[in-house]
Every structure is written in C-alpha cells, then in structure tokens.
Short mmCIF file of C-alpha atoms in Angstrom, two decimals:
data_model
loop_
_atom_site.label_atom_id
_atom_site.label_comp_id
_atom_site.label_asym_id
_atom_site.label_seq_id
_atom_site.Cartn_x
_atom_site.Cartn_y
_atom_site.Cartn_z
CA UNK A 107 -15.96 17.93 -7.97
CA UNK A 108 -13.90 16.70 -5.24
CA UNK A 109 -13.54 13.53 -6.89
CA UNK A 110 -11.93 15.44 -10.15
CA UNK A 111 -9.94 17.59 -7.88
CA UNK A 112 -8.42 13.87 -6.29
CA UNK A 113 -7.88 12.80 -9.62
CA UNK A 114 -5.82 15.90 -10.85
CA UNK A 115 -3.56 15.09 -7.30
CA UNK A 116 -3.79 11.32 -7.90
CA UNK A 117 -2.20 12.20 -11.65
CA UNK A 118 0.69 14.64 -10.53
CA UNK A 119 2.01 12.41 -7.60
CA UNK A 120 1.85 8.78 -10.60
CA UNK A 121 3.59 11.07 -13.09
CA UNK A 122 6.30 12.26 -10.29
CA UNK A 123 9.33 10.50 -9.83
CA UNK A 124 10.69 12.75 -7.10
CA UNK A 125 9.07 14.64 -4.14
CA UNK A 126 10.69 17.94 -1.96
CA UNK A 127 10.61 17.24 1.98
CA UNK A 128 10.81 20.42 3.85
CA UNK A 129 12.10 19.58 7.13
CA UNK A 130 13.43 21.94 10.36
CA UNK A 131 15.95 21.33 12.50
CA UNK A 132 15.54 21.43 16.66
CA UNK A 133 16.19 25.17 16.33
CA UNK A 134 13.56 24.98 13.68
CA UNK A 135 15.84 26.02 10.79
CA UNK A 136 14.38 25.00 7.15
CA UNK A 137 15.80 22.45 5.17
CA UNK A 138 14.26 20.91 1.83
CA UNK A 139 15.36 17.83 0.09
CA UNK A 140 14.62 16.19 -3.10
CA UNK A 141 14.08 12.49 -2.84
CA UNK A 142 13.21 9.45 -4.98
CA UNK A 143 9.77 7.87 -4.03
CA UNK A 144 6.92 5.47 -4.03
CA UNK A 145 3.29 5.68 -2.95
CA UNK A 146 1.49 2.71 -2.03
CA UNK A 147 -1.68 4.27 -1.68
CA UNK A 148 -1.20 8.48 -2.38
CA UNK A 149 -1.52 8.85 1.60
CA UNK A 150 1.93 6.23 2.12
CA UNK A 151 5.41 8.07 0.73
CA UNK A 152 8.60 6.01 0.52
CA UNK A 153 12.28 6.46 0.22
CA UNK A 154 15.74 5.84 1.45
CA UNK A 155 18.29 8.33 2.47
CA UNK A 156 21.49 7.90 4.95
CA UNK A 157 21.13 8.67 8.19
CA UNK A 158 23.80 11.41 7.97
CA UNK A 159 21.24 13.56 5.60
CA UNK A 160 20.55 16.86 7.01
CA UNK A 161 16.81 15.70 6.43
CA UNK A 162 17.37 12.74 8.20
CA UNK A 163 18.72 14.11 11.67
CA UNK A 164 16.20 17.05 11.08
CA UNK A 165 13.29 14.01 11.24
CA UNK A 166 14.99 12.75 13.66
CA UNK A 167 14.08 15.87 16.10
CA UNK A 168 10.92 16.69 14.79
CA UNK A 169 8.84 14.12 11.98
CA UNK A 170 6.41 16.72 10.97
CA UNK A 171 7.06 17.48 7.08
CA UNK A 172 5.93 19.17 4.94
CA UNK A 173 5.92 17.62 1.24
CA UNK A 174 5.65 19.37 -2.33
CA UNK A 175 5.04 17.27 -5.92
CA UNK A 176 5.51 18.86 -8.92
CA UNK A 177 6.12 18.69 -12.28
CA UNK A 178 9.26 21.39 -13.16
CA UNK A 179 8.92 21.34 -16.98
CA UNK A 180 5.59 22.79 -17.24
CA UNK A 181 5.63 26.50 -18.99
CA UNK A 182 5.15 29.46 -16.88
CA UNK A 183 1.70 29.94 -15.57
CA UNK A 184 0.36 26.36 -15.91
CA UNK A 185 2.10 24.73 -12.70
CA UNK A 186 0.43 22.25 -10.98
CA UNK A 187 1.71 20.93 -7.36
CA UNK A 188 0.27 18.65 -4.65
CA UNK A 189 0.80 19.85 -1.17
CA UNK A 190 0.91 17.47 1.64
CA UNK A 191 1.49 17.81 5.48
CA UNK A 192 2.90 14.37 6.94
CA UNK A 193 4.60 12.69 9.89
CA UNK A 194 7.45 11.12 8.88
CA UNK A 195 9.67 7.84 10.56
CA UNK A 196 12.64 5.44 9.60
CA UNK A 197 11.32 2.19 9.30
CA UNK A 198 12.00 -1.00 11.14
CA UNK A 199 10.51 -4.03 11.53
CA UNK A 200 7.03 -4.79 10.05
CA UNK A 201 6.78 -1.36 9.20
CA UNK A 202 9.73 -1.76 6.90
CA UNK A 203 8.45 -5.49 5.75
CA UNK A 204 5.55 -3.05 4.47
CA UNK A 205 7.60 -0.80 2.87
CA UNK A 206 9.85 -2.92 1.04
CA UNK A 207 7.19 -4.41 -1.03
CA UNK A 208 6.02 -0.83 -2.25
CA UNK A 209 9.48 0.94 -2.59
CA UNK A 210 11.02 1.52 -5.19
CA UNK A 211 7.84 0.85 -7.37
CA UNK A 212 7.37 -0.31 -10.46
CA UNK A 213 9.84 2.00 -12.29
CA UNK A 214 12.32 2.37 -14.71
CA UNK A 215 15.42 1.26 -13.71
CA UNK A 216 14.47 1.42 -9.79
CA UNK A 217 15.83 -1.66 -8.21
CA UNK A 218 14.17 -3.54 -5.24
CA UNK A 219 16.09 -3.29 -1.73
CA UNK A 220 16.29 -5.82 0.41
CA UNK A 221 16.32 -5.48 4.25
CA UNK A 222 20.45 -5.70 4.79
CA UNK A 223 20.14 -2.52 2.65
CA UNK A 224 18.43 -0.32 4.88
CA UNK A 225 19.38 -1.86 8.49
CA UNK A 226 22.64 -1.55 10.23
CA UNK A 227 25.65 -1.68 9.32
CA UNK A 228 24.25 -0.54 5.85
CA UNK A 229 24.06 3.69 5.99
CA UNK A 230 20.76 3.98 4.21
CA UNK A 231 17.49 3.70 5.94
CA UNK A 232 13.98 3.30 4.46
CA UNK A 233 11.75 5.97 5.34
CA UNK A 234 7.64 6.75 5.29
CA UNK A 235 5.89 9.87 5.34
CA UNK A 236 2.24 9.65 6.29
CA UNK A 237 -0.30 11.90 4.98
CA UNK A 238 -2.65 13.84 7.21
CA UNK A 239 -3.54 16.31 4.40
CA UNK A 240 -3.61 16.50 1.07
CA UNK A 241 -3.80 19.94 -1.27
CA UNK A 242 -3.64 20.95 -4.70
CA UNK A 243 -3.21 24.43 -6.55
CA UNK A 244 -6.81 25.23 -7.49
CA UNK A 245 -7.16 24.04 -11.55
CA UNK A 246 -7.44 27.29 -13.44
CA UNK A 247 -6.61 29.06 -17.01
CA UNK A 248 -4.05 31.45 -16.82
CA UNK A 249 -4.93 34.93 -16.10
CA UNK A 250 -8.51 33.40 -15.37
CA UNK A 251 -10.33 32.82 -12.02
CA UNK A 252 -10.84 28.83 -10.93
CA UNK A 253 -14.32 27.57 -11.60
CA UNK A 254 -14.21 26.04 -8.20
CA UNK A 255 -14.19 29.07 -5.95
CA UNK A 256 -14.13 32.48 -8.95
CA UNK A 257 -10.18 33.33 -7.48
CA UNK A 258 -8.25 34.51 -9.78
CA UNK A 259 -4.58 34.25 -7.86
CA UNK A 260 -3.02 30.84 -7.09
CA UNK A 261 -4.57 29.15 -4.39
CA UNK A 262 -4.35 25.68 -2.67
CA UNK A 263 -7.89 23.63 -2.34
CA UNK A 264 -7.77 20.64 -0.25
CA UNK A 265 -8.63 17.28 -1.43
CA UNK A 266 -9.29 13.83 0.13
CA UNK A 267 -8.10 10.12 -0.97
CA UNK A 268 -10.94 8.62 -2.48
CA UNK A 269 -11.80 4.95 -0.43
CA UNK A 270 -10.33 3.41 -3.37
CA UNK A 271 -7.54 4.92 -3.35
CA UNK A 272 -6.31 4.08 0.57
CA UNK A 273 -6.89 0.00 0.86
CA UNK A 274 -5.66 -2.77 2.50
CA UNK B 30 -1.14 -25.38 19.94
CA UNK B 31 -2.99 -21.90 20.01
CA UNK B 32 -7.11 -22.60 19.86
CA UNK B 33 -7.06 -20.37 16.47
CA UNK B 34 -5.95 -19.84 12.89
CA UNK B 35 -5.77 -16.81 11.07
CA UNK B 36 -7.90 -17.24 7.58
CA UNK B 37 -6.99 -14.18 4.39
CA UNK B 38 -8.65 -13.26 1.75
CA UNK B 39 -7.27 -11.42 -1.39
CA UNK B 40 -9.10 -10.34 -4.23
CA UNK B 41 -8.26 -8.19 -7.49
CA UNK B 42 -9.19 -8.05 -11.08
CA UNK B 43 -7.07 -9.48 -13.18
CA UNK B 44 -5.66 -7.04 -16.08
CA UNK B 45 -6.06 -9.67 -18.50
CA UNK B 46 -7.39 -13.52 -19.00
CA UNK B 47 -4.50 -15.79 -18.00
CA UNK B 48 -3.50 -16.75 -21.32
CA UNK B 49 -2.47 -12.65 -22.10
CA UNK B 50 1.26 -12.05 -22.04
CA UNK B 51 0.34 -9.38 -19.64
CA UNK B 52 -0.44 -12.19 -17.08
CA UNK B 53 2.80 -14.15 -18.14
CA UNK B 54 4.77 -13.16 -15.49
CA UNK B 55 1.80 -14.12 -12.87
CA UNK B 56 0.84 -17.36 -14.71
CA UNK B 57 4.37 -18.59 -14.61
CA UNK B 58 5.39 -17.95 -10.98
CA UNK B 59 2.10 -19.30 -9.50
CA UNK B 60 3.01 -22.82 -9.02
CA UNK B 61 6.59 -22.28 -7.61
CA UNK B 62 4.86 -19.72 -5.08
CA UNK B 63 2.29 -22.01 -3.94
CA UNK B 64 4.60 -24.51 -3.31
CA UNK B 65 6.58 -22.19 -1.44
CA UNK B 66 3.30 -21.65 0.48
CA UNK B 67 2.85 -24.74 1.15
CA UNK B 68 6.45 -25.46 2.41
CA UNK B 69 6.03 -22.23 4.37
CA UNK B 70 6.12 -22.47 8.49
CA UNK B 71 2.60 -21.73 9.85
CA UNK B 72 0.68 -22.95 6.28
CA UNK B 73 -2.38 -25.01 7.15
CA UNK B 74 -4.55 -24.80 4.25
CA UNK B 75 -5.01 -22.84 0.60
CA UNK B 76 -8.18 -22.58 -1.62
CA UNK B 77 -7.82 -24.63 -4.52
CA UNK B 78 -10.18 -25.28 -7.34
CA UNK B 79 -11.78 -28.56 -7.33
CA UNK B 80 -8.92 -31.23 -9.48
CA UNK B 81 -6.45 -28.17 -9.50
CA UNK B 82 -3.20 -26.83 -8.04
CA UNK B 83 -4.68 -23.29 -7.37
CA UNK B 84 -8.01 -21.18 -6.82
CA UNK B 85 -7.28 -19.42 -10.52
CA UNK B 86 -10.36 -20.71 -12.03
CA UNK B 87 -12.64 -19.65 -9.13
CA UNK B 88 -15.00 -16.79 -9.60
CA UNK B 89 -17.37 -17.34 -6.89
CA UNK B 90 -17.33 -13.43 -6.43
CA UNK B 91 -18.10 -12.98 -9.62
CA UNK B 92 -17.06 -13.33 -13.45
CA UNK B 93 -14.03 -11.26 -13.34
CA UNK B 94 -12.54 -11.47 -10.04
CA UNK B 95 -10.01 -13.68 -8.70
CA UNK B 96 -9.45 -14.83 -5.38
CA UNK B 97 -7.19 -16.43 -3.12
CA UNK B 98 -7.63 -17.88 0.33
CA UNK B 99 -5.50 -19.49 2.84
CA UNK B 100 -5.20 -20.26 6.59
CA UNK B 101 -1.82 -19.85 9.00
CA UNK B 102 -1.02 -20.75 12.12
CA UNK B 103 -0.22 -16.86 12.83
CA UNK B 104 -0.28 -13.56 11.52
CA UNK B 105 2.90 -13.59 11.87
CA UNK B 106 3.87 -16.73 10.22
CA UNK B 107 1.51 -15.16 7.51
CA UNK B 108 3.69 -11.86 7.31
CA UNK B 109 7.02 -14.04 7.15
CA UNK B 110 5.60 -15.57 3.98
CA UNK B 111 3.54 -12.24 2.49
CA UNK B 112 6.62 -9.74 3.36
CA UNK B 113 10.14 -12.02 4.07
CA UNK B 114 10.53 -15.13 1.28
CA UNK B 115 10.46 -15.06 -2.02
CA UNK B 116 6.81 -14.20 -2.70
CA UNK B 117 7.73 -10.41 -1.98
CA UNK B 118 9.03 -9.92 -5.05
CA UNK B 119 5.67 -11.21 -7.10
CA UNK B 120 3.95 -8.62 -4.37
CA UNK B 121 6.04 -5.94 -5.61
CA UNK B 122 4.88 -7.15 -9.25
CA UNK B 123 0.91 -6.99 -8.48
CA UNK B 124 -0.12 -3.97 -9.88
CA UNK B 125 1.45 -4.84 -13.14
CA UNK B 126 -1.12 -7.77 -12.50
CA UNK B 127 -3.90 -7.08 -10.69
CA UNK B 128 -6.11 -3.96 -10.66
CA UNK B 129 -8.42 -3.15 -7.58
CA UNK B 130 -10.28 -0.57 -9.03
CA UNK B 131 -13.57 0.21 -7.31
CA UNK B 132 -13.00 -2.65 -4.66
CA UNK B 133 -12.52 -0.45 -1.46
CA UNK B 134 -10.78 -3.11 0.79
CA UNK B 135 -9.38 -6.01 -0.93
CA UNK B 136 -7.89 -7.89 1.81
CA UNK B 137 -9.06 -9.45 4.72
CA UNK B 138 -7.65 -11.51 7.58
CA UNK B 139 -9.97 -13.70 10.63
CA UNK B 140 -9.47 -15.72 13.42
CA UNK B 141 -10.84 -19.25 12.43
CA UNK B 142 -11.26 -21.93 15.26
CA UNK B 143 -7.79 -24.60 14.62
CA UNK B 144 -9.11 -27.35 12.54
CA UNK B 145 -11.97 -25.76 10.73
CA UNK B 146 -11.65 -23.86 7.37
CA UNK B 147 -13.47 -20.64 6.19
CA UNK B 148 -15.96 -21.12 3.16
CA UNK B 149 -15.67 -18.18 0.28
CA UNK B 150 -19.20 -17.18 1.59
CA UNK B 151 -17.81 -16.20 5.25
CA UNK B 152 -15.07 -14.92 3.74
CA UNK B 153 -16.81 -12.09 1.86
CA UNK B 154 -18.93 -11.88 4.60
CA UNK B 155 -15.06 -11.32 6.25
CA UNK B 156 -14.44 -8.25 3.86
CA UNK B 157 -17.57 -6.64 3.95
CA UNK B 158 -17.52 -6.57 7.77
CA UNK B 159 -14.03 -4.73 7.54
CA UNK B 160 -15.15 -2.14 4.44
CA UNK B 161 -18.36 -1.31 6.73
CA UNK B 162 -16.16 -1.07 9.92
CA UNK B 163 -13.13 -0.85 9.27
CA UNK B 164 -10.25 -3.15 11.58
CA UNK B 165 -11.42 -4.92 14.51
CA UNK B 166 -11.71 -7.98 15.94
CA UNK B 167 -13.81 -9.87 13.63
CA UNK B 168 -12.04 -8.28 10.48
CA UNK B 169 -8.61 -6.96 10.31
CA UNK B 170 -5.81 -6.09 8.22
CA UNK B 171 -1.94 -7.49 8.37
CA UNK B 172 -1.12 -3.84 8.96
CA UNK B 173 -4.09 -4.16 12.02
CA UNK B 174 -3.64 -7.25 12.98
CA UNK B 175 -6.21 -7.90 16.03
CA UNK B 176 -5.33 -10.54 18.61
CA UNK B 177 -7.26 -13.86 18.67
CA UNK B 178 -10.90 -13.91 20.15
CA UNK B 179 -9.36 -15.56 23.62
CA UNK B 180 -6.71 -12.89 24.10
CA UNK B 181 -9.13 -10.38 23.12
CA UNK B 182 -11.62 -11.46 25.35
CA UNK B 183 -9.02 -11.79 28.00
CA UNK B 184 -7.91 -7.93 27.36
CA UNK B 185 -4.50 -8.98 26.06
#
C-alpha cells in the first residue's frame, strides 16, 4: 500500500508544473506563492524568484514552508494534492552547482540558467526546498470512505520516498 | 601532490541500444565530452573499453547496464567538470537518456591511493558499501563528499 500511495504523490508532483509555497513573515503573517519548479528526486524542489518577492524576504526570516501540488482542472470532488513540509534556502555555491543541473527540468519551453543568472548583480536567485514530509489526500470515490483507513471526509495520509526514488 | 585520488562510479540503464534515435543525442556528444574530460584540470584516468574511446560497450554489471568510471585529482576538480563546463548541460539531458529504475544509489565516489586505479569489481564493491551504509568514508557521494583517509584519520 504505501508503495501505491508514493506512486499516486510521485504522479501529481511529474504531472505539476507549478507548486504553492506558503510562507510567514517575522510577525508570522501568511503569504502563498505560486512558483515554477523542478524535482530532482520528489524530496529536492527548485525554482528562482527575485529577492524582492514577499516569499523571498519571508524565507529569509524563517525557511520553514509549507508546500501544496495540485492539479486545478480536476472536477469537483476528485482533487488530488501532495502536501509537503520543507526547509527552504537560496542557493550558492555547490549547492547551486547542484541545482542548476536539475532546474528547470526537462520541460517545455523551460530554458537552462546559468550561474550569472541567479548570483549578484542578477535579481533572481535559485532556491531549494527540502522535504521532511511528504502527504497526500487519502485516494477515495466521491461520497465514499477510503479503502485505506474506512473515512469518508478528506483526509491527508502520509507517504514516504521510496529508496529509488531519493539517489545519488 | 596529495597521497590520494578520488575514483566515481556512474551507472544507469540505458533507454535504448545506442543505435536508437532516442540515444542520438547521448551517442553524439560522447566523444566531444570525453575529450573535454580528458582536457579537464584534475583528470587522471577514465574507463575505456579495450581498442575504444569510451567504456560504452562494457557491461561488466550486467547485460543492460552501462557504466562509467574515472579518477580526479579532487572532488572538487571532479565537481568543476560534473557541475561547471560544458558537460552540465548533457547532465541536465540524462533522464531523457538514462533510467535508474530499481538501482537505489547509482553513484559512487572513493579515495584511491595516487597512482593506482580502481578495478569495476572494487568499484561495485564501492556502491554497495554506500547503498548498505549510506555516505562515509569508504563510500560517499559528491553531495557527501568525505575527506581523504589521511585527513580523516587525522580528524580534519
């Protein structure tokens, strides 16, 4: 089971071209941001934003995010989201070596960065959210309580990178 | 001179036999990235088939995985060529290549004493060390690099 219930998160975040960060502010004050990204390994999220974003300067004081993926076409009733809770940091160095050769993935129209993109005097910044926990809405038919637990509300189950999955 | 060399190992499945347009890309960019390799600061030695310009027709792992093997003065000097010349962008291209489905770890670095190369049997030796253990000393990652057995020792 838990390796079907990876798969279904494994699915969302490859057929996902964007992710929301919810960040806070040093007062704590929410703030949620829809950004472009790539996964190198469903526990490594990428992207670039300036460092004038409000979700930038909110990492900035604290780098604990949280992270929603999600498909918004779906029909009513058959949503499907993975949840993630993450520290997130602008990258420099061989941290951002790293995540140059994952971001912007193999896409459509994405277009590789280099580093004189990212680093000063250049406004954007390459960022990484790490994973400490992944979660998905429990798989059920509408109306119709999930096999898994017999719940019949919407519910979040937790699920774990398979070995596979997280490499070198 | 430092007393060691850092040895890698890289191993995937190709997506299709080399002569499949879905290997194109790969096939045709192999011999102007090995030269770079071999240009590269800090390159001391790649695995090459016996005769040949590259390791592509070795399957000593088996019939459907390819390798690759080289040794570097540094980790660093390995990460300059990996991450910061022009083999970044076929490293950005892999997965379009290269599947490592089922493999756990597929990369591996080790210290090697200067002078001496790694065979293909300590090298999977190498990766089996770090799936069962995870980094450390004897088995490492370029995103864990470990410090050589002397500074190790030494507590550096």
């Amino acid at each position: 089971v838990s390796d079907e219930l990876w798969a279904i998160a494994r699915d969302i975040i490859d057929a996902n071209l964007y992710m929301i960060l919810g960040t806070a502010d040093r007062d704590g004050a929410p703030w949620v941001s829809p950004v472009y990204f790539a996964s190198a390994d469903y526990t490594r999220f990428y992207w670039t934003s300036t460092l004038d974003a409000t979700h930038s300067r909110n990492l900035a004081e604290r780098p604990g995010l949280s992270i929603v993926i999600f498909d918004s076409q779906v029909p009513p009733y058959h949503g499907r989201a993975v949840y993630l809770s993450a520290i997130g940091v602008e990258l420099d160095g061989d941290e951002l070596d790293e995540g140059l050769a994952v971001y912007p993935g193999p896409r459509p129209g994405a277009t590789s960065l280099t580093r004189e993109d990212v680093t000063a005097p250049a406004p954007y910044r390459l960022y990484r959210a790490t994973a400490s926990e992944h979660s998905i809405l429990c798989p059920r038919e509408p109306r119709q309580p999930c096999p898994l637990h017999g719940i019949a509300v919407d519910h979040r189950t937790p699920v774990h990178p398979s070995n596979n999955d997280i490499s070198s | 001179m430092t007393a060691y060399h850092v040895a890698q190992l890289n191993i995937g499945y190709p997506r299709a036999t080399l002569d499949d347009p879905v290997m194109a890309g790969f096939v045709a960019d192999l011999a102007r990235l090995n030269a770079l390799a071999d240009a590269a600061p800090g390159f001391v030695w790649r695995l090459q088939g016996e005769g040949e310009q590259d390791a592509t027709s070795l399957r000593p792992f088996g019939p459907e995985l390819m390798l690759n093997m080289s040794v570097w003065t540094s980790v660093e000097a390995l990460r300059a060529y990996v991450y910061r010349s022009a083999h970044l962008d076929s490293l950005r291209r892999r997965h379009e290549w290269f599947s490592h489905d089922g493999l756990d770890r597929y990369l591996v670095l080790w210290w090697v004493p200067a002078g001496t190369l790694p065979t293909v049997d300590e090298a999977w030796q190498r990766l089996e060390l770090l799936r069962e253990r995870g980094p450390g000393p004897d088995a490492f990652t370029l995103r864990e690099p470990f410090p050589t057995p002397d500074e190790y020792a030494s507590g550096k």
